[in-house]
Amino acid sequence: MKQELAWEEGIAKGAAVAAWRLPHGEEAFLLQDFSGGSILEEGWNLADLSAGFLAAPFIGLPYFLQADSVTSFPLHSAESSKPFDAPVENLAKKTEFMGWVSEAIAAIKQGPLQKVVLSRTDEQDLPADFKVMTALQELGAAYPNAFVCALSIPALPGVWMCATPEILVEQNAAGIFRTISLAGTQSGVDADGFGISPSQARWSQKEIEEQAFVSRYIIDCFKKIRLREYTEIGPKTISTGNLLHLKTEYIVDTKAMDFPQLPGLMLGLLHPTSAVCGTPKQEAVEFISRTESHDRSMYSGYLGPVNLGNATHLFVNLRTVEIKENHAVFYAGCGITEDSDPAKEWQETQMKCQTLQRILMQ
């Protein structure tokens, strides 16, 4: 596979390399920054960047990969038909995570914290013949409406991969800006292994309220920049492979409004969103930092191509795995409100980890 060779050769030469496929795309792209990429300085501006690729951690400044080389290749691999045996639950991690959730519920009841998103990790070994570009092909086939990506930066250990359904900031060549609120999760597969239609989904008050927090957060950001003209679509149920979510979409015609700086402004206001952090933001960040025992690093940050073909596509880095040789660290999180059930939240993270595990561990 030519792209596998290009990927491995780029890494061997010290380049920063990103490969991705946009949702519903028919081809993937491989970008190389021969200098190894760079960390942007405080005060950086999205509109001032050259064509390239951005990758930001949960907290901290983003890495920028300039487009020294960009090639495209078709996605043609079919989804693996091998049966998936879910990994055995790690009882120690389960006990720890459920304890965090209980602490969060207690904190929310006391206020002012209203919602917090807690995450955890699941460590597994990958097959000995694991190949990054082959896995990217299979992820693209399995999750056609997700942004699938593989990223290698010399300053970061290992390779990061994701299959995320969540747009953070997107603007096409026609100047149409989009962002979404995506929250609330349930299995997209029934007890017999068959897919559940979005029209069959039934949502609890907890899940509806969890998604509403994210929607209100976006609207509050619009208010801060005095943006009143936008289209709101949803909430509606969407399918992302093995999961169902609630989604609301927000659309702005930046050319009609003469507002070209909107993507950069919204990126600065949105990240980290209520969907990966919580409400109020500062209280949620503080709770996460003193509770989670792992470093999120690039998980729940954002990534994607910028200013390529006069378009920018940045996605929240969800359904994420960090790969070092053949060892994988899967990341997953869930939104906690006062109505949360620790056992159900654990199960939600299990389903989210399996989004990648069912493809990468075959």
Short mmCIF file of N, CA, C and O in Angstrom, two decimals, residues 41 85-86 88 97 118 136 177 179 202 205 217 229 242 280 283 288 291 300 318 343 352:
data_model
loop_
_atom_site.label_atom_id
_atom_site.label_comp_id
_atom_site.label_asym_id
_atom_site.label_seq_id
_atom_site.Cartn_x
_atom_site.Cartn_y
_atom_site.Cartn_z
N GLU A 41 2.13 29.96 18.95
CA GLU A 41 2.33 30.85 20.08
C GLU A 41 1.02 31.46 20.55
O GLU A 41 0.03 31.48 19.81
N ASP A 85 -14.89 -9.81 19.93
CA ASP A 85 -14.97 -10.23 21.32
C ASP A 85 -14.51 -9.07 22.19
O ASP A 85 -13.33 -8.71 22.20
N ALA A 86 -15.46 -8.46 22.89
CA ALA A 86 -15.14 -7.30 23.72
C ALA A 86 -14.13 -7.67 24.80
O ALA A 86 -14.21 -8.76 25.38
N VAL A 88 -12.26 -8.04 28.33
CA VAL A 88 -12.79 -8.25 29.68
C VAL A 88 -12.70 -6.95 30.47
O VAL A 88 -11.72 -6.21 30.37
N PHE A 97 -13.48 4.52 38.29
CA PHE A 97 -14.29 5.44 37.50
C PHE A 97 -15.65 5.70 38.13
O PHE A 97 -16.12 6.83 38.19
N LEU A 118 -16.33 13.33 32.52
CA LEU A 118 -15.21 12.55 33.04
C LEU A 118 -14.78 11.51 32.02
O LEU A 118 -15.61 10.93 31.32
N LEU A 136 -6.84 2.80 9.25
CA LEU A 136 -7.56 4.00 8.82
C LEU A 136 -8.58 3.66 7.74
O LEU A 136 -9.72 4.15 7.77
N PHE A 177 -20.43 28.45 7.57
CA PHE A 177 -19.86 28.02 8.85
C PHE A 177 -20.82 27.05 9.52
O PHE A 177 -22.03 27.24 9.51
N THR A 179 -21.20 24.46 13.21
CA THR A 179 -20.76 23.80 14.44
C THR A 179 -21.94 22.98 14.94
O THR A 179 -23.08 23.20 14.51
N ARG A 202 -35.15 6.18 22.16
CA ARG A 202 -35.92 6.82 23.21
C ARG A 202 -34.92 7.40 24.22
O ARG A 202 -34.07 6.69 24.72
N GLN A 205 -34.63 11.90 30.34
CA GLN A 205 -34.51 13.31 30.68
C GLN A 205 -33.05 13.68 30.92
O GLN A 205 -32.60 14.77 30.55
N TYR A 217 -24.53 26.26 25.53
CA TYR A 217 -23.16 26.77 25.54
C TYR A 217 -22.81 27.43 24.20
O TYR A 217 -22.22 28.51 24.15
N GLU A 229 -27.90 36.05 13.72
CA GLU A 229 -28.43 35.42 12.51
C GLU A 229 -27.76 34.08 12.28
O GLU A 229 -26.65 34.00 11.77
N ASN A 242 -21.79 2.07 16.12
CA ASN A 242 -22.37 1.29 17.21
C ASN A 242 -23.06 2.15 18.27
O ASN A 242 -23.51 1.64 19.28
N PRO A 280 -20.27 25.11 34.73
CA PRO A 280 -19.47 26.13 34.06
C PRO A 280 -18.08 25.59 33.71
O PRO A 280 -17.57 24.70 34.39
N GLU A 283 -15.02 25.66 36.47
CA GLU A 283 -15.27 24.71 37.56
C GLU A 283 -15.11 23.27 37.07
O GLU A 283 -14.58 22.40 37.78
N ILE A 288 -12.02 18.14 36.78
CA ILE A 288 -11.35 17.12 35.96
C ILE A 288 -9.88 16.99 36.36
O ILE A 288 -9.36 15.88 36.53
N THR A 291 -9.43 15.16 39.61
CA THR A 291 -10.10 13.86 39.75
C THR A 291 -9.48 12.79 38.86
O THR A 291 -9.14 11.71 39.33
N SER A 300 -9.97 14.67 23.52
CA SER A 300 -10.93 15.76 23.75
C SER A 300 -10.37 17.13 23.40
O SER A 300 -10.96 18.16 23.75
N LEU A 318 -12.52 12.75 19.58
CA LEU A 318 -13.24 11.73 20.33
C LEU A 318 -13.05 10.36 19.68
O LEU A 318 -12.56 10.27 18.56
N ALA A 343 -23.01 3.19 37.26
CA ALA A 343 -22.89 1.95 36.48
C ALA A 343 -23.22 2.19 35.02
O ALA A 343 -22.56 1.65 34.11
N LYS A 352 -18.11 3.30 24.01
CA LYS A 352 -17.31 4.26 23.24
C LYS A 352 -15.92 3.71 22.94
O LYS A 352 -15.39 3.90 21.84
#
